Amino acid sequence: MQSIKANDYSIYFNHEAHEMLNSWIPKYNYSKLFILVDETTNEFCLPKLLPLLEVEIPIEIIEIEAGEEMKNISTCVEIWSILADLGADRKSALLNLGGGVITDLGGFVASTFKRGIDFINIPTTLLGMVDAAIGGKNGVDLGALKNQIGVINAPKLVLIDTDFLETLPQNHMKSGLAEMLKHGLIFDKTYWNQFKDLQDLNFDDLDQLIHRSVEIKNEIVCQDPTETGMRKALNFGHTLGHAIESHFLETPTPLLHGEAIAIGMVLESFISKEKNLISELEYIEIKSTLLAVFGKHIFTSNDIEAILNLLIHDKKNEYGMVQFALINSIGTCILNQNADNETIISAFKEYET
Ligand code: NAD
């Protein structure tokens, strides 16, 4: 598959990705290579990567526990300390092998260690491949508040090998699918149409679909790397989605990122409909497609109230107003939209019907 050029780096796929890694490391003369994994990617992904890695420099593995709960500043302190203890210097590189937690966290650790060392992302989840590993956003959560601390700093390379998906559980495949559906909704109606009847979707086409999603995300990010304009389109479904994800994060039933975003997309499509940006028919099409994959989540009125309170902390808020990126017919997006609490509550009510 054709590599994709981002502003400061490139994204390579499958066997070409491994070839690139093997030529990149000697070219940049790194002193040491650190590979950040979680316990699961250590078990399932590292054994696939290491035999393909043909480099002479010392390699150290840093393992953390798996899960969003690890995406915090304490884990960063732990990793910074391990790097220091293992003699990492400014010519060391960090290779992040894992899902969005590993690439977000590892990207932040690398961007701040000794004022910044190189890092390479090798995403191993579908969500990581089509979203988290690309675009240069890195960071950690602050308590239950998602991604409050971070930097925008590009990786040196992103290497996507879809073989890693062989061991990924089904719920995590769906979580990544949510972001792919979003790419269609905000940017490419033809791409959305490929997913509309998911029963007929041939997953042999997955590589091509992943490639198109990466192209869409990359095209948007390249035009607006620091999110002053068009990049905000990628936040469709995320204003409410992040608040929902944060709300359930510390409960016994946390939602996966993509699951929360899928709900956010239904709710924000409702808001788009209320603003006459999409038709009733388009709203029904979006809702039924998303519910067919993700099912329906039950929200109590206490949940909704807590979610509304969490919106106050959304990073996209400007001058105290909650900001939404909405869709303006399927395949295009409209930025900097507001919605009052009444409309948001109606969106939850309609979602439950
Ligand atoms: P994750 O990193 O927690 O991975 C999900 C689970 O799958 C983990 O338990 C992991 O160990 C396991 N896993 C990973 N690869 C596997 C494989 N190949 N086989 C079997 N198990 C595997 O979560 P995620 O869903 O990949 O990412 C979610 C995170 O990404 C969130 O923190 C979210 O905020 C972030 N994110 C960031 C961006 C960005 O632009 N930086 C965009 C979207 C999401």
Short mmCIF file of C-alpha atoms and ligand atoms in Angstrom, two decimals:
data_model
loop_
_atom_site.label_atom_id
_atom_site.label_comp_id
_atom_site.label_asym_id
_atom_site.label_seq_id
_atom_site.Cartn_x
_atom_site.Cartn_y
_atom_site.Cartn_z
CA MET A 1 0.00 0.00 0.00
CA GLN A 2 1.13 3.48 -0.89
CA SER A 3 2.88 5.37 1.91
CA ILE A 4 1.24 8.61 3.05
CA LYS A 5 3.18 11.84 3.52
CA ALA A 6 2.35 13.97 6.56
CA ASN A 7 3.83 17.42 7.23
CA ASP A 8 6.93 16.27 9.12
CA TYR A 9 6.92 12.50 8.73
CA SER A 10 5.52 9.64 6.66
CA ILE A 11 3.21 6.74 7.33
CA TYR A 12 4.22 3.35 5.95
CA PHE A 13 2.18 0.18 5.71
CA ASN A 14 2.80 -3.52 6.26
CA HIS A 15 6.09 -4.98 4.92
CA GLU A 16 7.29 -1.58 3.73
CA ALA A 17 6.83 -0.30 7.30
CA HIS A 18 9.31 -2.86 8.65
CA GLU A 19 11.80 -2.15 5.84
CA MET A 20 11.58 1.56 6.61
CA LEU A 21 12.21 0.98 10.33
CA ASN A 22 15.29 -1.10 9.58
CA SER A 23 16.75 1.58 7.34
CA TRP A 24 15.68 4.53 9.53
CA ILE A 25 17.35 3.45 12.78
CA PRO A 26 20.95 3.19 11.44
CA LYS A 27 20.45 6.35 9.36
CA TYR A 28 19.66 8.45 12.45
CA ASN A 29 22.44 6.89 14.46
CA TYR A 30 20.41 6.43 17.63
CA SER A 31 22.36 5.51 20.78
CA LYS A 32 19.66 3.18 22.14
CA LEU A 33 16.17 2.11 21.21
CA PHE A 34 13.51 1.91 23.91
CA ILE A 35 10.32 0.05 23.10
CA LEU A 36 7.29 1.04 25.16
CA VAL A 37 4.66 -1.70 25.42
CA ASP A 38 1.79 -2.57 27.69
CA GLU A 39 1.44 -6.06 29.12
CA THR A 40 -0.80 -7.14 26.22
CA THR A 41 1.25 -5.72 23.36
CA ASN A 42 4.32 -7.19 25.07
CA GLU A 43 2.66 -10.60 24.82
CA PHE A 44 1.04 -10.36 21.37
CA CYS A 45 2.82 -7.68 19.34
CA LEU A 46 6.44 -7.55 20.47
CA PRO A 47 7.04 -11.20 19.42
CA LYS A 48 5.85 -10.20 15.92
CA LEU A 49 7.99 -7.07 15.77
CA LEU A 50 11.32 -8.27 17.18
CA PRO A 51 12.10 -10.93 14.55
CA LEU A 52 11.58 -8.30 11.84
CA LEU A 53 13.76 -5.72 13.55
CA GLU A 54 17.25 -5.95 12.06
CA VAL A 55 19.25 -3.33 13.92
CA GLU A 56 22.54 -3.38 15.77
CA ILE A 57 21.85 -0.89 18.58
CA PRO A 58 20.93 -1.84 22.16
CA ILE A 59 17.21 -2.33 22.73
CA GLU A 60 15.43 -1.99 26.06
CA ILE A 61 11.79 -2.90 26.64
CA ILE A 62 9.66 -0.79 28.98
CA GLU A 63 6.38 -2.42 29.97
CA ILE A 64 3.43 -0.79 31.70
CA GLU A 65 0.05 -2.19 32.66
CA ALA A 66 -2.64 -1.97 29.99
CA GLY A 67 -5.55 0.44 30.15
CA GLU A 68 -6.68 4.05 30.05
CA GLU A 69 -6.13 4.31 33.86
CA MET A 70 -2.40 4.22 33.08
CA LYS A 71 -2.58 7.32 30.87
CA ASN A 72 -1.61 9.74 33.61
CA ILE A 73 1.32 11.78 34.82
CA SER A 74 2.41 9.17 37.43
CA THR A 75 3.04 6.67 34.65
CA CYS A 76 5.05 9.32 32.79
CA VAL A 77 7.19 9.89 35.91
CA GLU A 78 7.74 6.13 36.09
CA ILE A 79 8.80 5.93 32.44
CA TRP A 80 10.99 9.06 32.61
CA SER A 81 12.75 7.50 35.63
CA ILE A 82 13.24 4.17 33.86
CA LEU A 83 14.66 5.98 30.83
CA ALA A 84 17.06 7.91 33.06
CA ASP A 85 18.08 4.76 35.00
CA LEU A 86 18.71 2.88 31.75
CA GLY A 87 20.94 5.65 30.48
CA ALA A 88 18.71 7.18 27.81
CA ASP A 89 20.29 10.27 26.27
CA ARG A 90 19.16 12.83 23.70
CA LYS A 91 20.14 10.46 20.87
CA SER A 92 17.89 7.71 22.20
CA ALA A 93 14.62 6.95 20.47
CA LEU A 94 11.34 5.67 21.86
CA LEU A 95 9.28 3.24 19.82
CA ASN A 96 5.66 3.15 20.96
CA LEU A 97 4.18 -0.28 20.27
CA GLY A 98 0.56 -0.35 21.28
CA GLY A 99 -2.86 1.24 21.11
CA GLY A 100 -3.80 4.87 21.64
CA VAL A 101 -2.82 4.76 25.31
CA ILE A 102 0.75 3.77 24.48
CA THR A 103 1.15 6.20 21.56
CA ASP A 104 -0.46 9.15 23.45
CA LEU A 105 1.57 8.46 26.59
CA GLY A 106 4.81 7.48 24.84
CA GLY A 107 4.62 10.49 22.51
CA PHE A 108 4.27 12.79 25.53
CA VAL A 109 7.06 11.07 27.47
CA ALA A 110 9.40 11.32 24.47
CA SER A 111 8.44 14.91 23.67
CA THR A 112 9.33 16.03 27.20
CA PHE A 113 12.26 13.75 28.18
CA LYS A 114 15.45 15.86 28.01
CA ARG A 115 13.32 18.45 26.15
CA GLY A 116 12.45 15.93 23.48
CA ILE A 117 13.78 12.71 21.98
CA ASP A 118 12.64 11.10 18.73
CA PHE A 119 9.70 8.74 18.82
CA ILE A 120 8.17 6.30 16.36
CA ASN A 121 4.59 5.07 16.58
CA ILE A 122 3.67 1.50 15.73
CA PRO A 123 -0.08 1.33 16.43
CA THR A 124 -1.44 -2.12 17.21
CA THR A 125 -5.16 -1.33 17.61
CA LEU A 126 -7.52 -0.28 14.84
CA LEU A 127 -8.17 2.98 16.70
CA GLY A 128 -4.45 3.61 16.93
CA MET A 129 -3.95 2.94 13.22
CA VAL A 130 -6.72 5.17 11.91
CA ASP A 131 -6.50 7.88 14.53
CA ALA A 132 -4.42 8.05 17.71
CA ALA A 133 -0.97 7.31 16.26
CA ILE A 134 -1.22 9.95 13.54
CA GLY A 135 -1.48 13.70 13.77
CA GLY A 136 1.03 14.44 16.54
CA LYS A 137 -1.33 14.91 19.50
CA ASN A 138 0.20 13.37 22.61
CA GLY A 139 -0.77 13.55 26.23
CA VAL A 140 -2.32 12.17 29.36
CA ASP A 141 -5.52 12.43 31.39
CA LEU A 142 -5.88 14.54 34.52
CA GLY A 143 -7.93 12.39 36.88
CA ALA A 144 -11.12 11.62 35.00
CA LEU A 145 -10.60 14.52 32.60
CA LYS A 146 -9.42 13.21 29.25
CA ASN A 147 -6.26 14.45 27.52
CA GLN A 148 -5.94 17.63 29.58
CA ILE A 149 -2.13 17.62 29.65
CA GLY A 150 -0.19 17.26 26.44
CA VAL A 151 1.72 18.62 23.48
CA ILE A 152 1.41 18.59 19.73
CA ASN A 153 4.62 17.06 18.44
CA ALA A 154 4.95 14.79 15.43
CA PRO A 155 6.42 11.30 15.53
CA LYS A 156 9.39 10.63 13.23
CA LEU A 157 7.58 7.72 11.58
CA VAL A 158 4.25 5.93 11.82
CA LEU A 159 4.33 2.26 10.85
CA ILE A 160 1.04 0.47 10.31
CA ASP A 161 1.12 -3.31 10.10
CA THR A 162 -2.42 -4.63 9.97
CA ASP A 163 -1.21 -8.13 11.00
CA PHE A 164 -1.21 -6.85 14.58
CA LEU A 165 -5.01 -6.74 14.41
CA GLU A 166 -5.19 -10.56 14.33
CA THR A 167 -5.19 -10.67 18.13
CA LEU A 168 -7.27 -7.55 18.79
CA PRO A 169 -10.57 -8.33 20.59
CA GLN A 170 -13.80 -7.60 18.71
CA ASN A 171 -14.90 -4.75 21.00
CA HIS A 172 -11.63 -2.94 20.29
CA MET A 173 -12.11 -3.50 16.54
CA LYS A 174 -15.50 -1.79 16.88
CA SER A 175 -13.94 1.04 18.84
CA GLY A 176 -11.64 1.80 15.89
CA LEU A 177 -14.50 1.43 13.46
CA ALA A 178 -16.22 4.39 15.18
CA GLU A 179 -13.43 6.73 14.08
CA MET A 180 -13.52 5.31 10.54
CA LEU A 181 -17.26 5.99 10.37
CA LYS A 182 -16.56 9.51 11.62
CA HIS A 183 -14.09 10.06 8.77
CA GLY A 184 -16.85 9.23 6.31
CA LEU A 185 -19.41 11.43 8.05
CA ILE A 186 -17.21 14.54 8.18
CA PHE A 187 -15.25 14.21 4.95
CA ASP A 188 -16.24 11.58 2.42
CA LYS A 189 -19.80 10.44 1.75
CA THR A 190 -18.64 7.69 -0.63
CA TYR A 191 -16.47 6.27 2.14
CA TRP A 192 -19.42 6.44 4.59
CA ASN A 193 -21.60 4.60 2.08
CA GLN A 194 -19.11 1.71 2.07
CA PHE A 195 -19.95 1.15 5.75
CA LYS A 196 -23.68 1.78 5.61
CA ASP A 197 -24.64 -1.83 5.33
CA LEU A 198 -22.02 -3.34 7.55
CA GLN A 199 -23.32 -6.89 7.05
CA ASP A 200 -22.17 -6.68 3.44
CA LEU A 201 -18.80 -5.24 4.30
CA ASN A 202 -16.03 -7.54 3.24
CA PHE A 203 -13.32 -7.35 5.84
CA ASP A 204 -10.78 -8.45 3.23
CA ASP A 205 -11.11 -4.80 2.28
CA LEU A 206 -10.00 -3.72 5.74
CA ASP A 207 -6.50 -2.71 4.63
CA GLN A 208 -7.93 -0.40 1.96
CA LEU A 209 -10.46 1.06 4.40
CA ILE A 210 -7.73 1.70 6.98
CA HIS A 211 -5.60 3.35 4.29
CA ARG A 212 -8.46 5.68 3.30
CA SER A 213 -9.12 6.63 6.93
CA VAL A 214 -5.45 7.44 7.45
CA GLU A 215 -5.51 9.54 4.27
CA ILE A 216 -8.55 11.49 5.50
CA LYS A 217 -7.18 12.14 8.98
CA ASN A 218 -3.78 13.08 7.56
CA GLU A 219 -5.22 15.42 4.95
CA ILE A 220 -7.15 17.31 7.63
CA VAL A 221 -4.21 17.47 10.06
CA CYS A 222 -1.76 18.60 7.36
CA GLN A 223 -3.99 21.55 6.55
CA ASP A 224 -4.34 22.55 10.19
CA PRO A 225 -1.77 20.86 12.48
CA THR A 226 -2.46 23.02 15.55
CA GLU A 227 -6.27 22.87 15.35
CA THR A 228 -7.09 26.49 14.72
CA GLY A 229 -9.60 25.62 12.02
CA MET A 230 -10.30 22.56 9.90
CA ARG A 231 -8.78 20.03 12.34
CA LYS A 232 -11.70 20.77 14.64
CA ALA A 233 -13.79 18.68 12.22
CA LEU A 234 -12.15 15.59 13.75
CA ASN A 235 -13.92 16.51 16.99
CA PHE A 236 -17.31 15.58 15.56
CA GLY A 237 -18.89 13.28 18.16
CA HIS A 238 -16.06 14.02 20.59
CA THR A 239 -17.45 16.96 22.58
CA LEU A 240 -20.19 14.79 24.04
CA GLY A 241 -18.20 11.58 23.44
CA HIS A 242 -15.29 12.68 25.64
CA ALA A 243 -17.63 13.83 28.42
CA ILE A 244 -19.41 10.46 28.25
CA GLU A 245 -16.08 8.60 28.25
CA SER A 246 -14.84 10.67 31.23
CA HIS A 247 -18.07 10.13 33.14
CA PHE A 248 -17.93 6.34 32.85
CA LEU A 249 -14.13 6.10 33.22
CA GLU A 250 -14.19 5.67 36.96
CA THR A 251 -17.32 3.52 37.13
CA PRO A 252 -17.44 -0.30 37.07
CA THR A 253 -18.62 -0.09 33.44
CA PRO A 254 -16.18 2.17 31.55
CA LEU A 255 -16.82 2.67 27.84
CA LEU A 256 -14.11 2.23 25.23
CA HIS A 257 -13.12 5.47 23.49
CA GLY A 258 -14.82 4.50 20.22
CA GLU A 259 -17.96 3.33 22.01
CA ALA A 260 -18.30 6.73 23.70
CA ILE A 261 -17.55 8.54 20.43
CA ALA A 262 -20.19 6.49 18.60
CA ILE A 263 -22.81 7.70 21.12
CA GLY A 264 -21.42 11.23 20.80
CA MET A 265 -21.86 11.04 17.02
CA VAL A 266 -25.52 10.03 17.33
CA LEU A 267 -26.17 12.86 19.82
CA GLU A 268 -24.29 15.45 17.78
CA SER A 269 -26.07 14.30 14.61
CA PHE A 270 -29.32 15.02 16.44
CA ILE A 271 -28.03 18.52 17.24
CA SER A 272 -27.07 18.90 13.55
CA LYS A 273 -30.63 17.94 12.62
CA GLU A 274 -32.12 20.39 15.12
CA LYS A 275 -30.05 23.12 13.47
CA ASN A 276 -31.35 22.01 10.03
CA LEU A 277 -27.84 21.05 8.95
CA ILE A 278 -28.89 17.49 8.12
CA SER A 279 -32.27 16.06 7.23
CA GLU A 280 -34.38 13.78 9.41
CA LEU A 281 -33.60 10.94 6.96
CA GLU A 282 -29.86 11.49 7.25
CA TYR A 283 -30.15 11.50 11.04
CA ILE A 284 -32.06 8.20 10.98
CA GLU A 285 -29.48 6.67 8.63
CA ILE A 286 -26.62 7.70 10.95
CA LYS A 287 -28.38 6.58 14.11
CA SER A 288 -29.39 3.18 12.74
CA THR A 289 -25.94 2.49 11.28
CA LEU A 290 -24.21 3.35 14.55
CA LEU A 291 -26.71 1.54 16.78
CA ALA A 292 -26.42 -1.58 14.60
CA VAL A 293 -22.71 -1.76 15.46
CA PHE A 294 -22.60 -0.38 18.98
CA GLY A 295 -26.03 -1.10 20.46
CA LYS A 296 -27.68 1.31 22.84
CA HIS A 297 -26.34 2.52 26.17
CA ILE A 298 -28.72 3.48 29.00
CA PHE A 299 -28.24 6.91 30.59
CA THR A 300 -29.92 7.87 33.88
CA SER A 301 -30.83 11.50 34.48
CA ASN A 302 -27.91 11.62 36.96
CA ASP A 303 -25.55 10.44 34.21
CA ILE A 304 -26.82 13.15 31.87
CA GLU A 305 -26.42 15.84 34.52
CA ALA A 306 -22.87 14.71 35.29
CA ILE A 307 -22.02 14.64 31.57
CA LEU A 308 -23.33 18.18 31.13
CA ASN A 309 -21.13 19.30 34.02
CA LEU A 310 -18.11 17.65 32.44
CA LEU A 311 -18.66 19.62 29.21
CA ILE A 312 -17.47 22.69 31.13
CA HIS A 313 -13.94 21.22 31.05
CA ASP A 314 -13.89 20.45 27.33
CA LYS A 315 -10.59 21.65 25.83
CA LYS A 316 -12.45 23.07 22.84
CA ASN A 317 -14.49 25.52 24.94
CA GLU A 318 -13.95 29.13 23.99
CA TYR A 319 -15.01 32.10 26.15
CA GLY A 320 -16.92 29.69 28.39
CA MET A 321 -19.04 28.32 25.50
CA VAL A 322 -19.07 24.61 24.64
CA GLN A 323 -18.02 24.19 21.00
CA PHE A 324 -19.24 21.50 18.64
CA ALA A 325 -18.07 20.41 15.22
CA LEU A 326 -21.30 19.29 13.55
CA ILE A 327 -22.06 17.75 10.20
CA ASN A 328 -23.55 19.80 7.43
CA SER A 329 -25.03 16.97 5.35
CA ILE A 330 -23.18 13.65 5.31
CA GLY A 331 -19.57 14.11 4.15
CA THR A 332 -19.03 17.70 5.24
CA CYS A 333 -18.51 19.41 8.56
CA ILE A 334 -19.31 22.78 10.09
CA LEU A 335 -17.19 24.16 12.93
CA ASN A 336 -17.65 26.35 16.02
CA GLN A 337 -21.29 25.51 16.69
CA ASN A 338 -23.03 25.96 20.04
CA ALA A 339 -25.94 24.06 21.53
CA ASP A 340 -27.87 24.82 24.70
CA ASN A 341 -28.39 22.29 27.49
CA GLU A 342 -32.03 21.81 26.48
CA THR A 343 -31.04 20.60 22.99
CA ILE A 344 -28.37 18.32 24.45
CA ILE A 345 -30.87 16.78 26.89
CA SER A 346 -33.33 16.28 23.97
CA ALA A 347 -30.52 14.54 22.06
CA PHE A 348 -30.08 12.05 24.93
CA LYS A 349 -33.87 11.51 25.10
CA GLU A 350 -34.11 10.91 21.36
CA TYR A 351 -31.12 8.53 21.48
CA GLU A 352 -32.95 6.38 24.04
CA THR A 353 -36.11 6.02 21.92
P1 NAD B 1 -5.56 1.01 24.27
O1 NAD B 1 -4.24 1.55 23.92
O2 NAD B 1 -5.90 0.95 25.72
O3 NAD B 1 -5.69 -0.43 23.62
C1 NAD B 1 -6.83 -1.17 23.86
C2 NAD B 1 -6.51 -2.56 24.47
O4 NAD B 1 -6.08 -3.40 23.43
C3 NAD B 1 -5.43 -2.54 25.52
O5 NAD B 1 -5.77 -3.45 26.54
C4 NAD B 1 -4.22 -3.06 24.77
O6 NAD B 1 -3.30 -3.71 25.60
C5 NAD B 1 -4.85 -4.02 23.81
N1 NAD B 1 -4.13 -4.25 22.57
C6 NAD B 1 -3.45 -3.36 21.83
N2 NAD B 1 -3.04 -3.91 20.69
C7 NAD B 1 -3.45 -5.20 20.71
C8 NAD B 1 -3.34 -6.28 19.81
N3 NAD B 1 -2.76 -6.12 18.61
N4 NAD B 1 -3.88 -7.47 20.15
C9 NAD B 1 -4.52 -7.62 21.35
N5 NAD B 1 -4.66 -6.63 22.24
C10 NAD B 1 -4.14 -5.43 21.92
O7 NAD B 1 -6.75 1.85 23.59
P2 NAD B 1 -7.05 2.36 22.11
O8 NAD B 1 -8.48 2.11 21.94
O9 NAD B 1 -6.10 1.87 21.13
O10 NAD B 1 -6.80 3.92 22.25
C11 NAD B 1 -7.57 4.73 23.11
C12 NAD B 1 -6.76 5.93 23.49
O11 NAD B 1 -6.41 6.67 22.31
C13 NAD B 1 -7.53 6.90 24.37
O12 NAD B 1 -6.70 7.27 25.45
C14 NAD B 1 -7.78 8.10 23.47
O13 NAD B 1 -7.86 9.31 24.18
C15 NAD B 1 -6.60 8.04 22.56
N6 NAD B 1 -6.77 8.74 21.28
C16 NAD B 1 -5.84 9.64 20.90
C17 NAD B 1 -5.96 10.30 19.70
C18 NAD B 1 -4.91 11.28 19.26
O14 NAD B 1 -5.10 11.99 18.25
N7 NAD B 1 -3.80 11.34 19.92
C19 NAD B 1 -7.06 10.05 18.85
C20 NAD B 1 -7.98 9.10 19.27
C21 NAD B 1 -7.84 8.44 20.48
#
